[in-house]
Short mmCIF file of N, CA and C in Angstrom, two decimals:
data_model
loop_
_atom_site.label_atom_id
_atom_site.label_comp_id
_atom_site.label_asym_id
_atom_site.label_seq_id
_atom_site.Cartn_x
_atom_site.Cartn_y
_atom_site.Cartn_z
N GLU A 1 18.55 11.93 -11.60
CA GLU A 1 18.31 11.81 -10.18
C GLU A 1 17.09 10.69 -9.92
N MET A 2 17.28 9.96 -8.95
CA MET A 2 16.19 8.97 -8.66
C MET A 2 15.17 9.53 -7.81
N ASP A 3 13.77 9.22 -8.13
CA ASP A 3 12.71 9.69 -7.33
C ASP A 3 12.60 8.87 -6.07
N THR A 4 11.68 9.21 -5.22
CA THR A 4 11.55 8.54 -3.89
C THR A 4 11.05 7.15 -4.13
N LYS A 5 10.08 6.98 -5.07
CA LYS A 5 9.50 5.56 -5.25
C LYS A 5 10.63 4.70 -5.83
N ALA A 6 11.36 5.21 -6.84
CA ALA A 6 12.43 4.30 -7.46
C ALA A 6 13.50 3.92 -6.42
N ARG A 7 13.87 4.82 -5.51
CA ARG A 7 14.82 4.52 -4.42
C ARG A 7 14.25 3.44 -3.49
N ARG A 8 12.97 3.59 -3.17
CA ARG A 8 12.29 2.64 -2.32
C ARG A 8 12.38 1.32 -2.99
N ARG A 9 11.98 1.26 -4.25
CA ARG A 9 12.02 -0.11 -4.97
C ARG A 9 13.28 -0.71 -5.05
N ALA A 10 14.36 0.18 -5.23
CA ALA A 10 15.72 -0.37 -5.33
C ALA A 10 16.13 -0.87 -3.95
N GLY A 11 15.79 -0.27 -2.94
CA GLY A 11 16.04 -0.65 -1.59
C GLY A 11 15.28 -2.04 -1.15
N ASP A 12 13.97 -2.12 -1.61
CA ASP A 12 13.30 -3.37 -1.49
C ASP A 12 13.92 -4.43 -2.17
N ALA A 13 14.27 -4.29 -3.43
CA ALA A 13 15.02 -5.23 -4.21
C ALA A 13 16.25 -5.77 -3.60
N MET A 14 16.98 -4.88 -2.98
CA MET A 14 18.27 -5.23 -2.37
C MET A 14 18.01 -5.87 -1.03
N SER A 15 17.06 -5.43 -0.23
CA SER A 15 16.84 -6.07 1.02
C SER A 15 16.12 -7.31 0.93
N GLY A 16 15.28 -7.55 -0.14
CA GLY A 16 14.59 -8.76 -0.38
C GLY A 16 15.43 -9.88 -0.60
N ALA A 17 16.63 -9.67 -1.10
CA ALA A 17 17.44 -10.76 -1.43
C ALA A 17 17.89 -11.68 -0.24
N ALA A 18 18.04 -10.98 1.00
CA ALA A 18 18.34 -11.77 2.21
C ALA A 18 17.19 -12.00 3.11
N ARG A 19 16.05 -11.71 2.74
CA ARG A 19 14.84 -11.83 3.69
C ARG A 19 14.28 -13.19 3.45
N TRP A 20 13.96 -13.81 4.65
CA TRP A 20 13.36 -15.16 4.64
C TRP A 20 11.90 -15.07 4.20
N THR A 21 11.48 -15.67 3.14
CA THR A 21 10.05 -15.60 2.74
C THR A 21 9.35 -16.84 2.99
N GLY A 22 9.74 -17.83 3.76
CA GLY A 22 8.99 -18.92 4.21
C GLY A 22 9.43 -20.27 3.50
N GLY A 23 10.19 -20.28 2.51
CA GLY A 23 10.53 -21.51 1.89
C GLY A 23 9.54 -22.19 1.13
N ALA A 24 9.67 -23.59 0.84
CA ALA A 24 8.84 -24.29 -0.15
C ALA A 24 7.31 -24.28 0.45
N ALA A 25 7.20 -24.56 1.69
CA ALA A 25 5.90 -24.70 2.25
C ALA A 25 5.05 -23.45 1.99
N ALA A 26 5.61 -22.28 2.22
CA ALA A 26 4.90 -20.96 1.99
C ALA A 26 4.66 -20.77 0.64
N ALA A 27 5.59 -21.26 -0.37
CA ALA A 27 5.40 -21.14 -1.74
C ALA A 27 4.04 -21.94 -2.23
N GLU A 28 3.97 -23.19 -1.56
CA GLU A 28 2.80 -24.04 -1.97
C GLU A 28 1.55 -23.39 -1.39
N GLU A 29 1.60 -22.74 -0.16
CA GLU A 29 0.44 -22.07 0.28
C GLU A 29 -0.01 -20.87 -0.56
N ASP A 30 0.94 -20.14 -0.99
CA ASP A 30 0.62 -18.96 -1.82
C ASP A 30 0.03 -19.32 -3.18
N ARG A 31 0.60 -20.50 -3.75
CA ARG A 31 0.08 -20.98 -5.11
C ARG A 31 -1.35 -21.54 -4.81
N ALA A 32 -1.71 -22.19 -3.72
CA ALA A 32 -2.90 -22.66 -3.51
C ALA A 32 -3.97 -21.54 -3.31
N LYS A 33 -3.62 -20.44 -2.59
CA LYS A 33 -4.44 -19.27 -2.43
C LYS A 33 -4.83 -18.61 -3.68
N LEU A 34 -3.76 -18.57 -4.54
CA LEU A 34 -3.92 -17.87 -5.83
C LEU A 34 -4.87 -18.70 -6.75
N GLU A 35 -4.71 -20.01 -6.75
CA GLU A 35 -5.55 -20.92 -7.59
C GLU A 35 -7.01 -20.80 -6.98
N ASP A 36 -7.22 -20.94 -5.72
CA ASP A 36 -8.49 -20.75 -5.09
C ASP A 36 -9.19 -19.48 -5.54
N PHE A 37 -8.44 -18.35 -5.46
CA PHE A 37 -9.04 -17.07 -5.91
C PHE A 37 -9.35 -17.00 -7.37
N GLU A 38 -8.51 -17.78 -8.13
CA GLU A 38 -8.81 -17.76 -9.59
C GLU A 38 -10.09 -18.54 -9.89
N ARG A 39 -10.43 -19.51 -9.13
CA ARG A 39 -11.71 -20.27 -9.32
C ARG A 39 -12.81 -19.48 -8.91
N ARG A 40 -12.67 -18.58 -7.88
CA ARG A 40 -13.81 -17.89 -7.38
C ARG A 40 -14.04 -16.54 -8.00
N VAL A 41 -13.11 -16.04 -8.78
CA VAL A 41 -13.14 -14.68 -9.31
C VAL A 41 -14.27 -14.57 -10.41
N ASP A 42 -14.86 -13.42 -10.46
CA ASP A 42 -15.92 -13.11 -11.56
C ASP A 42 -15.18 -12.44 -12.62
N PRO A 43 -15.02 -13.08 -13.84
CA PRO A 43 -14.30 -12.42 -14.91
C PRO A 43 -14.92 -11.22 -15.48
N ASN A 44 -16.16 -10.90 -15.14
CA ASN A 44 -16.76 -9.72 -15.58
C ASN A 44 -16.55 -8.41 -14.52
N ASP A 45 -15.97 -8.72 -13.37
CA ASP A 45 -15.78 -7.74 -12.36
C ASP A 45 -14.36 -7.23 -12.54
N LYS A 46 -14.22 -6.02 -13.00
CA LYS A 46 -12.80 -5.43 -13.32
C LYS A 46 -12.05 -5.34 -11.94
N GLU A 47 -12.64 -4.93 -10.87
CA GLU A 47 -11.84 -4.85 -9.65
C GLU A 47 -11.21 -6.19 -9.15
N GLN A 48 -12.04 -7.28 -9.30
CA GLN A 48 -11.57 -8.60 -8.98
C GLN A 48 -10.44 -9.03 -9.85
N MET A 49 -10.63 -8.80 -11.23
CA MET A 49 -9.57 -9.20 -12.15
C MET A 49 -8.29 -8.39 -11.82
N ASP A 50 -8.38 -7.05 -11.50
CA ASP A 50 -7.17 -6.30 -11.23
C ASP A 50 -6.40 -6.94 -9.97
N LEU A 51 -7.25 -7.25 -8.97
CA LEU A 51 -6.81 -7.85 -7.83
C LEU A 51 -6.06 -9.28 -7.99
N LEU A 52 -6.68 -9.94 -8.90
CA LEU A 52 -6.18 -11.25 -9.30
C LEU A 52 -4.79 -11.01 -9.98
N GLU A 53 -4.72 -9.96 -10.88
CA GLU A 53 -3.48 -9.77 -11.60
C GLU A 53 -2.37 -9.30 -10.64
N GLN A 54 -2.74 -8.52 -9.55
CA GLN A 54 -1.73 -8.19 -8.57
C GLN A 54 -1.23 -9.29 -7.72
N MET A 55 -2.18 -10.25 -7.49
CA MET A 55 -1.82 -11.46 -6.69
C MET A 55 -0.85 -12.25 -7.51
N LYS A 56 -1.19 -12.49 -8.78
CA LYS A 56 -0.34 -13.21 -9.72
C LYS A 56 1.12 -12.60 -9.71
N GLN A 57 1.18 -11.30 -9.82
CA GLN A 57 2.53 -10.65 -10.00
C GLN A 57 3.28 -10.79 -8.62
N HIS A 58 2.57 -10.61 -7.62
CA HIS A 58 3.09 -10.75 -6.24
C HIS A 58 3.67 -12.23 -5.95
N THR A 59 2.85 -13.21 -6.35
CA THR A 59 3.23 -14.58 -6.07
C THR A 59 4.46 -14.94 -6.95
N GLU A 60 4.54 -14.38 -8.17
CA GLU A 60 5.65 -14.65 -9.03
C GLU A 60 6.89 -13.98 -8.38
N LYS A 61 6.69 -12.79 -8.02
CA LYS A 61 7.87 -12.16 -7.39
C LYS A 61 8.44 -12.94 -6.11
N LEU A 62 7.50 -13.39 -5.31
CA LEU A 62 7.96 -14.25 -4.10
C LEU A 62 8.51 -15.51 -4.65
N GLU A 63 8.09 -16.09 -5.65
CA GLU A 63 8.67 -17.32 -6.09
C GLU A 63 10.22 -17.08 -6.63
N LYS A 64 10.41 -15.86 -7.25
CA LYS A 64 11.78 -15.50 -7.74
C LYS A 64 12.70 -15.31 -6.51
N MET A 65 12.13 -14.56 -5.45
CA MET A 65 12.86 -14.44 -4.35
C MET A 65 13.22 -15.73 -3.55
N ARG A 66 12.34 -16.64 -3.54
CA ARG A 66 12.56 -18.01 -2.85
C ARG A 66 13.59 -18.75 -3.56
N GLU A 67 13.73 -18.58 -4.83
CA GLU A 67 14.58 -19.42 -5.75
C GLU A 67 15.99 -19.53 -5.12
N PHE A 68 16.61 -18.44 -4.56
CA PHE A 68 17.97 -18.48 -4.11
C PHE A 68 18.05 -18.26 -2.61
N GLU A 69 16.97 -18.30 -1.92
CA GLU A 69 17.03 -17.99 -0.47
C GLU A 69 17.50 -19.12 0.31
N ASP A 70 18.28 -18.82 1.43
CA ASP A 70 18.86 -19.82 2.26
C ASP A 70 18.44 -19.46 3.65
N PRO A 71 17.76 -20.44 4.34
CA PRO A 71 17.19 -20.22 5.65
C PRO A 71 18.30 -19.97 6.73
N ARG A 72 19.53 -20.33 6.45
CA ARG A 72 20.60 -20.16 7.44
C ARG A 72 20.96 -18.72 7.56
N LEU A 73 20.50 -17.85 6.51
CA LEU A 73 20.86 -16.40 6.58
C LEU A 73 19.69 -15.64 7.27
N SER A 74 18.68 -16.36 7.72
CA SER A 74 17.52 -15.60 8.25
C SER A 74 17.63 -15.43 9.79
N PHE A 75 17.13 -14.23 10.30
CA PHE A 75 17.10 -14.15 11.74
C PHE A 75 15.75 -14.31 12.28
N THR A 76 14.76 -14.95 11.47
CA THR A 76 13.49 -15.26 11.99
C THR A 76 13.18 -16.78 12.11
N THR A 77 14.33 -17.67 11.94
CA THR A 77 14.04 -19.02 12.06
C THR A 77 13.99 -19.37 13.48
N PRO A 78 13.21 -20.42 13.89
CA PRO A 78 13.21 -20.86 15.29
C PRO A 78 14.66 -21.20 15.84
N GLU A 79 15.53 -21.76 15.07
CA GLU A 79 16.79 -22.12 15.57
C GLU A 79 17.56 -20.87 15.97
N PHE A 80 17.50 -19.81 15.20
CA PHE A 80 18.23 -18.52 15.46
C PHE A 80 17.64 -17.88 16.66
N LYS A 81 16.31 -17.88 16.74
CA LYS A 81 15.66 -17.33 18.02
C LYS A 81 16.01 -17.99 19.17
N GLU A 82 16.13 -19.35 19.22
CA GLU A 82 16.52 -20.16 20.37
C GLU A 82 17.94 -19.80 20.74
N ALA A 83 18.84 -19.75 19.81
CA ALA A 83 20.28 -19.40 20.06
C ALA A 83 20.38 -17.99 20.61
N GLN A 84 19.62 -17.12 20.05
CA GLN A 84 19.70 -15.74 20.53
C GLN A 84 19.21 -15.63 22.02
N ARG A 85 18.17 -16.29 22.38
CA ARG A 85 17.62 -16.41 23.73
C ARG A 85 18.59 -16.88 24.65
N ILE A 86 19.26 -18.09 24.30
CA ILE A 86 20.28 -18.64 25.14
C ILE A 86 21.42 -17.71 25.40
N PHE A 87 21.85 -17.04 24.32
CA PHE A 87 22.87 -16.14 24.30
C PHE A 87 22.57 -14.93 25.32
N GLN A 88 21.27 -14.34 25.13
CA GLN A 88 20.91 -13.33 25.98
C GLN A 88 20.86 -13.72 27.54
N GLU A 89 20.34 -14.83 27.84
CA GLU A 89 20.35 -15.25 29.19
C GLU A 89 21.66 -15.42 29.75
N ASN A 90 22.65 -16.02 28.88
CA ASN A 90 23.98 -16.15 29.44
C ASN A 90 24.74 -14.73 29.60
N PHE A 91 24.40 -13.81 28.70
CA PHE A 91 24.89 -12.41 28.65
C PHE A 91 24.61 -11.82 29.96
N LYS A 92 23.28 -11.94 30.36
CA LYS A 92 22.76 -11.41 31.59
C LYS A 92 23.47 -11.90 32.82
N LYS A 93 23.95 -13.17 32.73
CA LYS A 93 24.52 -13.81 33.81
C LYS A 93 26.10 -13.64 33.67
N ASN A 94 26.64 -12.91 32.78
CA ASN A 94 28.05 -12.70 32.45
C ASN A 94 28.69 -14.04 32.18
N PHE A 95 27.99 -14.87 31.48
CA PHE A 95 28.44 -16.17 30.87
C PHE A 95 29.02 -17.00 32.05
N GLY A 96 28.54 -16.89 33.36
CA GLY A 96 29.04 -17.78 34.47
C GLY A 96 30.42 -17.31 35.02
N ARG A 97 30.82 -16.08 34.68
CA ARG A 97 32.19 -15.62 35.14
C ARG A 97 31.84 -14.41 36.09
N PRO A 98 32.86 -14.17 36.99
CA PRO A 98 32.83 -13.07 37.87
C PRO A 98 33.01 -11.68 37.26
N ILE A 99 32.32 -10.74 37.83
CA ILE A 99 32.55 -9.33 37.31
C ILE A 99 33.68 -8.81 38.18
N GLU A 100 34.79 -8.41 37.44
CA GLU A 100 36.06 -7.99 38.14
C GLU A 100 36.14 -6.44 37.90
N TYR A 101 35.50 -5.80 36.93
CA TYR A 101 35.61 -4.44 36.65
C TYR A 101 34.24 -3.83 36.64
N GLY A 102 34.10 -2.50 37.08
CA GLY A 102 32.82 -1.96 37.17
C GLY A 102 32.94 -0.46 37.18
N MET A 103 31.80 0.22 36.90
CA MET A 103 31.71 1.70 36.93
C MET A 103 31.51 2.08 38.54
N VAL A 104 32.50 2.71 38.96
CA VAL A 104 32.53 2.93 40.43
C VAL A 104 32.52 4.45 40.75
N LYS A 105 31.60 4.86 41.77
CA LYS A 105 31.64 6.19 42.21
C LYS A 105 32.33 6.22 43.65
N ARG A 106 33.46 6.89 43.73
CA ARG A 106 34.04 6.97 45.04
C ARG A 106 33.32 7.67 46.03
N TYR A 107 32.63 8.78 45.55
CA TYR A 107 31.70 9.50 46.51
C TYR A 107 30.41 9.83 45.79
N PRO A 108 29.32 10.06 46.45
CA PRO A 108 27.96 10.20 45.84
C PRO A 108 27.97 11.30 44.77
N TRP A 109 28.87 12.32 44.86
CA TRP A 109 28.86 13.38 43.98
C TRP A 109 29.89 13.24 42.78
N SER A 110 30.65 12.24 42.88
CA SER A 110 31.63 12.06 41.85
C SER A 110 31.09 11.33 40.61
N VAL A 111 31.89 11.32 39.36
CA VAL A 111 31.43 10.76 38.13
C VAL A 111 31.93 9.20 38.25
N PRO A 112 31.09 8.39 37.84
CA PRO A 112 31.47 6.97 37.86
C PRO A 112 32.65 6.74 36.83
N THR A 113 33.67 6.01 37.35
CA THR A 113 34.72 5.66 36.41
C THR A 113 34.99 4.11 36.43
N LEU A 114 35.49 3.57 35.32
CA LEU A 114 35.88 2.14 35.23
C LEU A 114 37.01 1.81 36.06
N MET A 115 36.80 0.94 37.18
CA MET A 115 37.90 0.51 37.92
C MET A 115 37.83 -0.95 38.22
N LYS A 116 38.95 -1.57 38.52
CA LYS A 116 38.97 -2.91 38.97
C LYS A 116 38.40 -3.03 40.48
N LEU A 117 37.48 -3.91 40.59
CA LEU A 117 36.85 -4.03 41.93
C LEU A 117 37.81 -4.74 42.89
N ASP A 118 37.64 -4.36 44.19
CA ASP A 118 38.50 -4.93 45.21
C ASP A 118 38.16 -6.42 45.33
N VAL A 119 36.91 -6.88 45.19
CA VAL A 119 36.49 -8.23 45.29
C VAL A 119 35.62 -8.53 44.12
N PRO A 120 35.87 -9.68 43.39
CA PRO A 120 35.01 -9.92 42.19
C PRO A 120 33.62 -10.36 42.72
N VAL A 121 32.59 -9.93 41.99
CA VAL A 121 31.26 -10.13 42.41
C VAL A 121 30.48 -10.78 41.24
N ASP A 122 29.22 -11.38 41.63
CA ASP A 122 28.42 -11.96 40.60
C ASP A 122 27.50 -10.93 40.12
N VAL A 123 26.47 -11.25 39.14
CA VAL A 123 25.68 -10.24 38.60
C VAL A 123 24.68 -9.52 39.58
N ASP A 124 24.52 -10.18 40.71
CA ASP A 124 23.68 -9.59 41.73
C ASP A 124 24.37 -8.65 42.63
N GLY A 125 25.75 -8.59 42.56
CA GLY A 125 26.49 -7.84 43.50
C GLY A 125 27.07 -8.59 44.71
N ASN A 126 26.86 -9.91 44.83
CA ASN A 126 27.36 -10.73 45.96
C ASN A 126 28.77 -11.06 45.74
N PRO A 127 29.54 -11.17 46.72
CA PRO A 127 30.98 -11.56 46.51
C PRO A 127 31.13 -12.96 45.80
N TRP A 128 32.03 -13.10 44.96
CA TRP A 128 32.36 -14.29 44.18
C TRP A 128 33.19 -15.26 45.03
N PRO A 129 32.99 -16.46 45.17
CA PRO A 129 33.82 -17.39 45.92
C PRO A 129 35.34 -17.38 45.39
N LEU A 130 36.33 -17.36 46.37
CA LEU A 130 37.75 -17.22 45.84
C LEU A 130 38.40 -18.53 46.36
N ASP A 131 39.54 -18.83 45.60
CA ASP A 131 40.32 -19.99 46.19
C ASP A 131 41.37 -19.52 47.06
N ALA A 132 42.29 -20.36 47.49
CA ALA A 132 43.32 -20.04 48.51
C ALA A 132 44.13 -18.86 48.05
N GLU A 133 44.43 -18.78 46.72
CA GLU A 133 45.35 -17.70 46.22
C GLU A 133 44.62 -16.44 45.95
N GLY A 134 43.34 -16.49 46.19
CA GLY A 134 42.50 -15.15 46.02
C GLY A 134 42.02 -15.05 44.62
N LYS A 135 42.06 -16.07 43.85
CA LYS A 135 41.47 -16.02 42.45
C LYS A 135 40.05 -16.53 42.44
N PRO A 136 39.21 -16.08 41.55
CA PRO A 136 37.86 -16.55 41.55
C PRO A 136 37.85 -18.04 41.06
N ILE A 137 36.81 -18.72 41.68
CA ILE A 137 36.67 -20.13 41.34
C ILE A 137 35.60 -20.18 40.31
N LEU A 138 35.95 -20.65 39.13
CA LEU A 138 35.07 -20.85 38.02
C LEU A 138 34.44 -22.20 38.00
N LYS A 139 33.32 -22.34 37.55
CA LYS A 139 32.54 -23.63 37.64
C LYS A 139 33.10 -24.65 36.57
N ASP A 140 33.04 -24.30 35.33
CA ASP A 140 33.41 -25.21 34.26
C ASP A 140 34.56 -24.81 33.46
N GLU A 141 35.70 -24.49 34.17
CA GLU A 141 36.87 -23.86 33.60
C GLU A 141 37.72 -25.06 32.97
N PRO A 142 37.92 -24.95 31.68
CA PRO A 142 38.75 -26.02 30.99
C PRO A 142 40.21 -25.84 31.52
N GLN A 143 40.77 -27.12 31.69
CA GLN A 143 42.27 -27.09 32.27
C GLN A 143 43.21 -26.90 31.13
N ASP A 144 43.02 -27.29 29.98
CA ASP A 144 43.91 -27.06 28.88
C ASP A 144 43.16 -26.31 27.80
N GLU A 145 43.97 -25.54 27.05
CA GLU A 145 43.41 -24.62 26.04
C GLU A 145 42.72 -25.40 24.94
N ASP A 146 43.25 -26.67 24.69
CA ASP A 146 42.64 -27.48 23.53
C ASP A 146 41.28 -28.07 24.01
N GLU A 147 41.15 -28.29 25.30
CA GLU A 147 39.88 -28.86 25.85
C GLU A 147 38.84 -27.92 25.58
N GLN A 148 39.03 -26.62 25.49
CA GLN A 148 37.95 -25.67 25.40
C GLN A 148 37.18 -25.76 24.12
N TYR A 149 37.87 -26.37 23.03
CA TYR A 149 37.29 -26.46 21.71
C TYR A 149 36.75 -27.85 21.33
N ASP A 150 36.94 -28.84 22.19
CA ASP A 150 36.47 -30.28 21.99
C ASP A 150 34.99 -30.23 21.80
N VAL A 151 34.50 -30.87 20.83
CA VAL A 151 33.14 -31.02 20.53
C VAL A 151 32.62 -32.53 20.74
#
């Protein structure tokens, strides 16, 4: 049976494989910090030497992790954060489409149920503009299915 520390170490090893550790620039910074500390350390001070050894081990571990890391798998890169922000803004606006279904209470004491709304509304609850046939007017609606995927 695995003890708690062994389980934690196994979990750290597995989760560390996909964690973004900063890439080559961070590796250079870590190496420079270690070399700076090596120059300033007092070889007669046991506590400093122990700390230096821990720093070496940690730096080597990070270098091994960085060896196979791919920034495209990270959720902390600026590109991902920007894409996530844009998606969340559009999600809040229902991607520019009308809301046609909603949780409706027929009476104040009734339970809300999912129903088709009589009139499509925007995210603020205002009626959506309709065409002559009574269908919602969409702003950037592609005319053909293939146009939807043109880049």
